[in-house]
PDB file of C-alpha atoms in Angstrom:
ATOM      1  CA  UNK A1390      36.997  60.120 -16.459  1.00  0.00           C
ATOM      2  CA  UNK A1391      39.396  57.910 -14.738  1.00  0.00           C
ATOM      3  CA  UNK A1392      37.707  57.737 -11.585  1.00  0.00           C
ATOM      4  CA  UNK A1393      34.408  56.755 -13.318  1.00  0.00           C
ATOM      5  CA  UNK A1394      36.128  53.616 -15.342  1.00  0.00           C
ATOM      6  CA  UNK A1395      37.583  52.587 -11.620  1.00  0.00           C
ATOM      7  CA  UNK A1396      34.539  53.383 -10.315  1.00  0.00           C
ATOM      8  CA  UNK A1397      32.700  51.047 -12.490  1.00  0.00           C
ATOM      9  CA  UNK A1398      35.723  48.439 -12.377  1.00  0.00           C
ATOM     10  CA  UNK A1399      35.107  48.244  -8.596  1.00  0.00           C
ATOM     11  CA  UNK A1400      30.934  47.936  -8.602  1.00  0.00           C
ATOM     12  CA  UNK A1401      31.409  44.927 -11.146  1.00  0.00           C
ATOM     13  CA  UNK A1402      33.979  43.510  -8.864  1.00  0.00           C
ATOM     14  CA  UNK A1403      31.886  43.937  -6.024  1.00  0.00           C
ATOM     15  CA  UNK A1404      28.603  42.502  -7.931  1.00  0.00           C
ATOM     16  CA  UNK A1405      30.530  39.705  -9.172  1.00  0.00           C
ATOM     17  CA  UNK A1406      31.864  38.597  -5.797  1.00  0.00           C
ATOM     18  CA  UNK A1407      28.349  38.960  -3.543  1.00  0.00           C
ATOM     19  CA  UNK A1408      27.105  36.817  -6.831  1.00  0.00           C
ATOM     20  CA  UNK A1409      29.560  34.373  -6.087  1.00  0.00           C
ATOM     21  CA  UNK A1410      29.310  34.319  -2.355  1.00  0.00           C
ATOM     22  CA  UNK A1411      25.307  33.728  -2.702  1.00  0.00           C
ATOM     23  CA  UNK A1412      26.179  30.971  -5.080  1.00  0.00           C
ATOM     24  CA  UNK A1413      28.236  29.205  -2.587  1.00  0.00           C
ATOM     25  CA  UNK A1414      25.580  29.519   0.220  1.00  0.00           C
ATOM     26  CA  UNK A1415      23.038  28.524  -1.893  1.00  0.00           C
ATOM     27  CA  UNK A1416      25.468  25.598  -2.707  1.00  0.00           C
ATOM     28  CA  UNK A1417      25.849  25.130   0.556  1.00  0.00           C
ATOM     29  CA  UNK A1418      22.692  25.036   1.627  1.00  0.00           C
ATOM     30  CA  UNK A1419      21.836  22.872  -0.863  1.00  0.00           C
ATOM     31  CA  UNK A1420      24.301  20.305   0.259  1.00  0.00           C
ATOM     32  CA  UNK A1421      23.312  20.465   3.974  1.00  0.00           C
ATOM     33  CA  UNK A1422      19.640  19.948   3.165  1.00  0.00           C
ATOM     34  CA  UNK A1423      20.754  17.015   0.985  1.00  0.00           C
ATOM     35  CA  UNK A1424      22.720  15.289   3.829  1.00  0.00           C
ATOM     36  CA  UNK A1425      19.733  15.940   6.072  1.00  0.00           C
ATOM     37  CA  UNK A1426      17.651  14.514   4.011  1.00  0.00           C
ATOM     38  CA  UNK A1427      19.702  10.936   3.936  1.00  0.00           C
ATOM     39  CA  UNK A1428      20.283  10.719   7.168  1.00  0.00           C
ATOM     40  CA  UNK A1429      16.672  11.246   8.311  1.00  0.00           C
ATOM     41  CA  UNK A1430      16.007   8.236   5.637  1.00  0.00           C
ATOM     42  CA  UNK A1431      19.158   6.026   7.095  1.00  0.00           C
ATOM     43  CA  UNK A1432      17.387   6.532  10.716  1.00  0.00           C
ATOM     44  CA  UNK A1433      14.054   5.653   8.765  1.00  0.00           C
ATOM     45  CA  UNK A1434      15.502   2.789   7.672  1.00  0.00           C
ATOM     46  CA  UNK A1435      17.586   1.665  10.734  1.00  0.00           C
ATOM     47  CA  UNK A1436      14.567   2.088  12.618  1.00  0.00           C
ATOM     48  CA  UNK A1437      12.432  -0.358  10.453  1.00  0.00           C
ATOM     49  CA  UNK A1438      14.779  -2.974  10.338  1.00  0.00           C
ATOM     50  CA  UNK A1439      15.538  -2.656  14.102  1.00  0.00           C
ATOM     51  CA  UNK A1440      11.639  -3.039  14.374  1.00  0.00           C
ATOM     52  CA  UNK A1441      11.484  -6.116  12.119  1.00  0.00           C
ATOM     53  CA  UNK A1442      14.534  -7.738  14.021  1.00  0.00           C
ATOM     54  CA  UNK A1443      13.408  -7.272  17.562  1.00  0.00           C
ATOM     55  CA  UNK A1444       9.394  -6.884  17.778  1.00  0.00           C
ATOM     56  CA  UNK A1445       7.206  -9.527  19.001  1.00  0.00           C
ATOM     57  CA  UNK A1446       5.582 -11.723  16.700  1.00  0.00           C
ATOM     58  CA  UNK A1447       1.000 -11.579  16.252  1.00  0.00           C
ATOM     59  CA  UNK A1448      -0.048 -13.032  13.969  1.00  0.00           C
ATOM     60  CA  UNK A1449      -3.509 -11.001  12.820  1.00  0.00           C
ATOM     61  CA  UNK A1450      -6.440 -13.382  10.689  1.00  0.00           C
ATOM     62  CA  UNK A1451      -7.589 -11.587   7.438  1.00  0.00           C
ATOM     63  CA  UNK A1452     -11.253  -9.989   7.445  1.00  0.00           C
ATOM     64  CA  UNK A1453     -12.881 -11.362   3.402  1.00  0.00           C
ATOM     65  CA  UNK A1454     -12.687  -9.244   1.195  1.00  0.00           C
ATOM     66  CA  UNK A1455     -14.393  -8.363  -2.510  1.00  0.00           C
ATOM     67  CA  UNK A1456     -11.673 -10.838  -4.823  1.00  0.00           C
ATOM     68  CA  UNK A1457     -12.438  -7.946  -7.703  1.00  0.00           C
ATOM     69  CA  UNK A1458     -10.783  -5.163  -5.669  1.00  0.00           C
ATOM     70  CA  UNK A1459      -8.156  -7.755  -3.347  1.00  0.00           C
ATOM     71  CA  UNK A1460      -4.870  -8.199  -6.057  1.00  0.00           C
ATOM     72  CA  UNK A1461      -4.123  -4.637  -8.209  1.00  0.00           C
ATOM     73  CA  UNK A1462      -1.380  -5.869 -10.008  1.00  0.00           C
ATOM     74  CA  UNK A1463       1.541  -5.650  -7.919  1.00  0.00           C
ATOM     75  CA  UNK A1464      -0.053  -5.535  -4.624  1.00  0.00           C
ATOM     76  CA  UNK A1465      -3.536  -6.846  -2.274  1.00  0.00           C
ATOM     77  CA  UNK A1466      -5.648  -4.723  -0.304  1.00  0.00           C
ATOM     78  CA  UNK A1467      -5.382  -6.001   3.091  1.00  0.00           C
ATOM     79  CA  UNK A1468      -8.236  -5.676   6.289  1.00  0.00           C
ATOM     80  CA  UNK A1469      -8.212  -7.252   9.176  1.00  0.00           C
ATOM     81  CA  UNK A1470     -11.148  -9.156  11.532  1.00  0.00           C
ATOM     82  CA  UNK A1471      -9.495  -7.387  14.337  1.00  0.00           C
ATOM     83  CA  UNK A1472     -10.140  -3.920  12.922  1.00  0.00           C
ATOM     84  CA  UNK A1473     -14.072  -5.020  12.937  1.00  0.00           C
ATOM     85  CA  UNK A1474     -14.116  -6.155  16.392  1.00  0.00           C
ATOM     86  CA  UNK A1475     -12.262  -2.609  17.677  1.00  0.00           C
ATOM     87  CA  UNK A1476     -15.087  -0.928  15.551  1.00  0.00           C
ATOM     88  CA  UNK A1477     -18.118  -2.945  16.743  1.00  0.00           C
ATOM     89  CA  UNK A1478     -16.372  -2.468  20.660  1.00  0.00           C
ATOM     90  CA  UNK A1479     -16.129   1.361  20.013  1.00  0.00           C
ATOM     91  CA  UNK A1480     -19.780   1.488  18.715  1.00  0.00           C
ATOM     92  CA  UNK A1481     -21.706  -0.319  21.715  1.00  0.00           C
ATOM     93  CA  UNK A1482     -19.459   1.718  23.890  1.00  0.00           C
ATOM     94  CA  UNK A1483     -21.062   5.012  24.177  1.00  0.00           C
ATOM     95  CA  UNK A1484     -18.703   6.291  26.602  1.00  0.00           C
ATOM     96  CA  UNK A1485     -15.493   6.237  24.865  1.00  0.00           C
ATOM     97  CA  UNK A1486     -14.425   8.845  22.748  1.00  0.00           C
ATOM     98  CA  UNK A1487     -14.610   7.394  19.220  1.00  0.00           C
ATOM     99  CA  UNK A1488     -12.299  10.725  17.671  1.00  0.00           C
ATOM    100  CA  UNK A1489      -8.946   8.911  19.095  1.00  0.00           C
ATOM    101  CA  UNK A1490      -6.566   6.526  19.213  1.00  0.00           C
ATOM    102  CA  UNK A1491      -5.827   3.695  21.238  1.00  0.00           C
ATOM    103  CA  UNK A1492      -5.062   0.265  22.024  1.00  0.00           C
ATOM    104  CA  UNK A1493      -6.797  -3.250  21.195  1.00  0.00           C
ATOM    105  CA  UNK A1494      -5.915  -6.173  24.092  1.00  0.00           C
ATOM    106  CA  UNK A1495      -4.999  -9.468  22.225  1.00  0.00           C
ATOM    107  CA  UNK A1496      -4.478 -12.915  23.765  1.00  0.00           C
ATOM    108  CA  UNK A1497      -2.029 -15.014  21.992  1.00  0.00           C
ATOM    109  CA  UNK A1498      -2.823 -18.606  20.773  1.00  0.00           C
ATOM    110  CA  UNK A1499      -0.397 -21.578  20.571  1.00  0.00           C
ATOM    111  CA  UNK A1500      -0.364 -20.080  17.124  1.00  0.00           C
ATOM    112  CA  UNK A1501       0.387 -16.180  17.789  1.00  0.00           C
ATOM    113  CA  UNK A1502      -2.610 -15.378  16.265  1.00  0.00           C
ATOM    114  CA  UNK A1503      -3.940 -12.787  18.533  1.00  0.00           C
ATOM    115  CA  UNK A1504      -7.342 -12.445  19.503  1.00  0.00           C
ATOM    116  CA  UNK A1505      -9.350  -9.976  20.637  1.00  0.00           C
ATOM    117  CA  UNK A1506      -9.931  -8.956  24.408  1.00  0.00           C
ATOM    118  CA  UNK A1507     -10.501  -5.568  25.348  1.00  0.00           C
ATOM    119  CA  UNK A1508      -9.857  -1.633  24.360  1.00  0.00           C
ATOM    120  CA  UNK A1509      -7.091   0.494  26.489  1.00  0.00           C
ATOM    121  CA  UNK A1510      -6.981   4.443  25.805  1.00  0.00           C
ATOM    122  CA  UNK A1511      -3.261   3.557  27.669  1.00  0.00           C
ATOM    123  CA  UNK A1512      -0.664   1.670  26.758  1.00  0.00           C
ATOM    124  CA  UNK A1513      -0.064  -0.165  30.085  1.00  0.00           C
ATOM    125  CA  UNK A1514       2.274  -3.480  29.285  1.00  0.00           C
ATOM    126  CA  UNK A1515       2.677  -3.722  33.507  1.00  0.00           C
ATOM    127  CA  UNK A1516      -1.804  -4.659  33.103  1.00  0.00           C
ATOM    128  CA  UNK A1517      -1.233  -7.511  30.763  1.00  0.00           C
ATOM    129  CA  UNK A1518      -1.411 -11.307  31.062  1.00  0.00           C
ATOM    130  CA  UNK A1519       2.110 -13.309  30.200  1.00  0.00           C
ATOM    131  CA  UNK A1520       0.248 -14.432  26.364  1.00  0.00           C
ATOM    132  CA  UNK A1521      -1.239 -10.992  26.335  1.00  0.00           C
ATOM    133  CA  UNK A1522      -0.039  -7.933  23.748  1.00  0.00           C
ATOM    134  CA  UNK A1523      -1.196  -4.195  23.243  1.00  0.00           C
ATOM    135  CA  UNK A1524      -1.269  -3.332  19.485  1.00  0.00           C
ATOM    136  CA  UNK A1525      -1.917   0.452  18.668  1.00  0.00           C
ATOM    137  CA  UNK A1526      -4.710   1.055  16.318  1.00  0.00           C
ATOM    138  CA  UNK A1527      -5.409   4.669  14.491  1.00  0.00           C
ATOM    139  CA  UNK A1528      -9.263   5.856  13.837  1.00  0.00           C
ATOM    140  CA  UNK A1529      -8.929   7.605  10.282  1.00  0.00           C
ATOM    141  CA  UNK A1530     -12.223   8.626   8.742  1.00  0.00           C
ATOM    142  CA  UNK A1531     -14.692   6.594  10.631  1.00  0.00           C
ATOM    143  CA  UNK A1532     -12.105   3.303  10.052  1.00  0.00           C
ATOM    144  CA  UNK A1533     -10.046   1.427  12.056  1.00  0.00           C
ATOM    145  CA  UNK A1534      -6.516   0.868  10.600  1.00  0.00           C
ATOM    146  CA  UNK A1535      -3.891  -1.276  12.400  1.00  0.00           C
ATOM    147  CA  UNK A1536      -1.241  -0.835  10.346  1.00  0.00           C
ATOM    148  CA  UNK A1537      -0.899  -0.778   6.369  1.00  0.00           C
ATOM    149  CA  UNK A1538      -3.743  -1.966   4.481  1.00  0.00           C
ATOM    150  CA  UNK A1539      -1.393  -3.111   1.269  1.00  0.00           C
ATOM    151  CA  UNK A1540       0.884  -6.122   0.815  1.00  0.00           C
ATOM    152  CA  UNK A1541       3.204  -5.527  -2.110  1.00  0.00           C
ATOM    153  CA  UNK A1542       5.133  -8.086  -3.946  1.00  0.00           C
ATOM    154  CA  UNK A1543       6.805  -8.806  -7.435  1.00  0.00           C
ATOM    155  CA  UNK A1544       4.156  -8.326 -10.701  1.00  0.00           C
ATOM    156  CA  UNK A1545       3.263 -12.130 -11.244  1.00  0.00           C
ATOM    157  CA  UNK A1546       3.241 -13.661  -7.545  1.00  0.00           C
ATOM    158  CA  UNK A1547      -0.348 -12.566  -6.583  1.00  0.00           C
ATOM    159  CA  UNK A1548      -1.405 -16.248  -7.204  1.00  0.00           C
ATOM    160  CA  UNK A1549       1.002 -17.420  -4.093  1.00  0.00           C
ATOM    161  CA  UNK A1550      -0.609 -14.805  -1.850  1.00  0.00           C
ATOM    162  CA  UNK A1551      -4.133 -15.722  -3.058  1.00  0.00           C
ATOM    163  CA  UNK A1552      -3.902 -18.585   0.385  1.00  0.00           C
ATOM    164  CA  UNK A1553      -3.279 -15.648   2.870  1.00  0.00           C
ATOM    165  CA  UNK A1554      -4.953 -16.514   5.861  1.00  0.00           C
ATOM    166  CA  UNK A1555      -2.918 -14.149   8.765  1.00  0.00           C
ATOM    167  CA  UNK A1556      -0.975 -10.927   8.853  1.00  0.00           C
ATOM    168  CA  UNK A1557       2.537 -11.700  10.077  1.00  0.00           C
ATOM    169  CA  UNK A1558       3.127  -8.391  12.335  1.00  0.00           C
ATOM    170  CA  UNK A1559       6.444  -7.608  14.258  1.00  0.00           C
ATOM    171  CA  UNK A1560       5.151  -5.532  17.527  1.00  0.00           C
ATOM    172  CA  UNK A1561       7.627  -3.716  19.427  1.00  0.00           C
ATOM    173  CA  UNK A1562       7.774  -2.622  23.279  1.00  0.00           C
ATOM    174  CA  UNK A1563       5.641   0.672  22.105  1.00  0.00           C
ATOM    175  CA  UNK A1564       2.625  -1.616  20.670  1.00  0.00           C
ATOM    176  CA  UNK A1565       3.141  -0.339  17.343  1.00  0.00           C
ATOM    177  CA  UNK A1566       3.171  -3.337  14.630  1.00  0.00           C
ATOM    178  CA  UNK A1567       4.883  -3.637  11.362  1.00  0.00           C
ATOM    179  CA  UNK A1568       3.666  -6.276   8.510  1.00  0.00           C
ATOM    180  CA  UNK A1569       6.401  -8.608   8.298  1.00  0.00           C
ATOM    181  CA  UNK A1570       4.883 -10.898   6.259  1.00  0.00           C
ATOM    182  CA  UNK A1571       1.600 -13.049   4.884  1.00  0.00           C
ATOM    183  CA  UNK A1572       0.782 -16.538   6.294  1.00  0.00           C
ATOM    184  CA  UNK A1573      -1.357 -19.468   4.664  1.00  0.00           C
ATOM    185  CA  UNK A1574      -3.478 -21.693   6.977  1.00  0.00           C
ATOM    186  CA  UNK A1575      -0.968 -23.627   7.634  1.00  0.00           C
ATOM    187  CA  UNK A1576       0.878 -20.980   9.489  1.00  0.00           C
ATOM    188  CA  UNK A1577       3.448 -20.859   7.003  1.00  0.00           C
ATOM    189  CA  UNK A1578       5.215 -17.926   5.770  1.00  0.00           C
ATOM    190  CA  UNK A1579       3.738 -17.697   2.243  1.00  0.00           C
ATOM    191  CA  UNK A1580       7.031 -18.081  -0.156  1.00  0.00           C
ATOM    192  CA  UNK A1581       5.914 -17.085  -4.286  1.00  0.00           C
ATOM    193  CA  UNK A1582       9.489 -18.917  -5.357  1.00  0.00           C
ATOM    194  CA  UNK A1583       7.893 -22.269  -3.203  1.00  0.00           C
ATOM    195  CA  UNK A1584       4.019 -21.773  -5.262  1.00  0.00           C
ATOM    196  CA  UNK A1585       2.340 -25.018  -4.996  1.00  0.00           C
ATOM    197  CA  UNK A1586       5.179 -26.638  -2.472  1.00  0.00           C
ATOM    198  CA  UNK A1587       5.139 -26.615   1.257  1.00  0.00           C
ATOM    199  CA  UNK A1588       7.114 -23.264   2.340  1.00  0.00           C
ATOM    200  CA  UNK A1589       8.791 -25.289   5.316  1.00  0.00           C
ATOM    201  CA  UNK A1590       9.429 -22.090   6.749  1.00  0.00           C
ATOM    202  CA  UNK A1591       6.699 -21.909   9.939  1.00  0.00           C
ATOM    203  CA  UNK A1592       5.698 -18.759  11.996  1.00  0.00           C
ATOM    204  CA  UNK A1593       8.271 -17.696  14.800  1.00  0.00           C
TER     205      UNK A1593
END
């Protein structure tokens, strides 16, 4: 009789403490995911400002759009002229191969407002011109995208981005571009606290 009770003394013991070790590996686990997870979005982030900082500015005009579907509240749908000339390039061009990437040549104005030159499967900076840049373009779907196709901003300030003219892109040394910011026509960052005033504040 007494070696049943210790018997069943000892297989609780022994339950409760594999309970309590899976706990703390589960905890632990947990935790470790958890600190993988912020640093992964601390790189994300270090990354994006290091990309904003450093990259080159091109500035990109804005295709028209339909005014019912450009300002959803709190943000504009965004398309680019460029992304129709890399489309109507890639069309007449038989012999490229329309399923991938690439790059899209741009010559730089007195303005940075980069215009359209040629198509490169490569990114080859050593084959460009001193006011040239190669900006890496995605084929998603039939579509050219650039980069994001939405500009958000504070509920109420879609009337101060209603004079967008030009994309403000940062590009880094890879080609890849990151919207910066939305420029009027007068090259001008486009400020919503500065709405009906001169911004002052002109394109790098």
């Amino acid at each position: 009789m007494k070696n049943n009770i210790l018997t069943k003394r000892l297989s609780k013991a022994t339950s409760s403490t594999h309970w309590t070790q899976r706990r703390t590996v589960a905890i632990a686990i947990a935790v470790l995911g958890l600190l993988t997870v912020l640093i992964f979005i601390n790189f994300k982030v270090m990354t994006h400002e290091t990309h904003l900082a450093s990259g080159e500015t091109v500035l990109l005009e804005l295709a028209p759009v339909d005014p019912r579907g450009f300002m959803q509240g709190d943000y504009m749908t965004l398309s680019y002229a460029l992304e129709n000339e890399i489309l109507d390039t890639l069309e007449k061009n038989r012999t490229r191969d329309k399923a991938t990437d690439g790059y899209v040549i741009v010559a730089l104005d007195n303005h940075n407002v980069g215009h359209f030159v040629r198509l490169s499967d490569d990114y080859k900076p050593n084959d460009l011109a001193a006011n040239q840049k190669a900006i890496h373009y995605r084929l998603r779907h039939g579509s050219v995208k650039l980069a994001t196709n939405a500009f958000f901003f504070q509920e109420g300030h879609s009337e101060a981005f209603e004079a967008a003219e030009y994309g403000q892109f940062r590009v880094n040394d890879k080609g890849e571009p990151l919207l910066a910011n939305l420029v009027n026509e007068q090259f001008e960052v486009i400020d919503p606290k500065n709405l009906g005033k001169r911004t002052g504040q002109s394109v790098d």
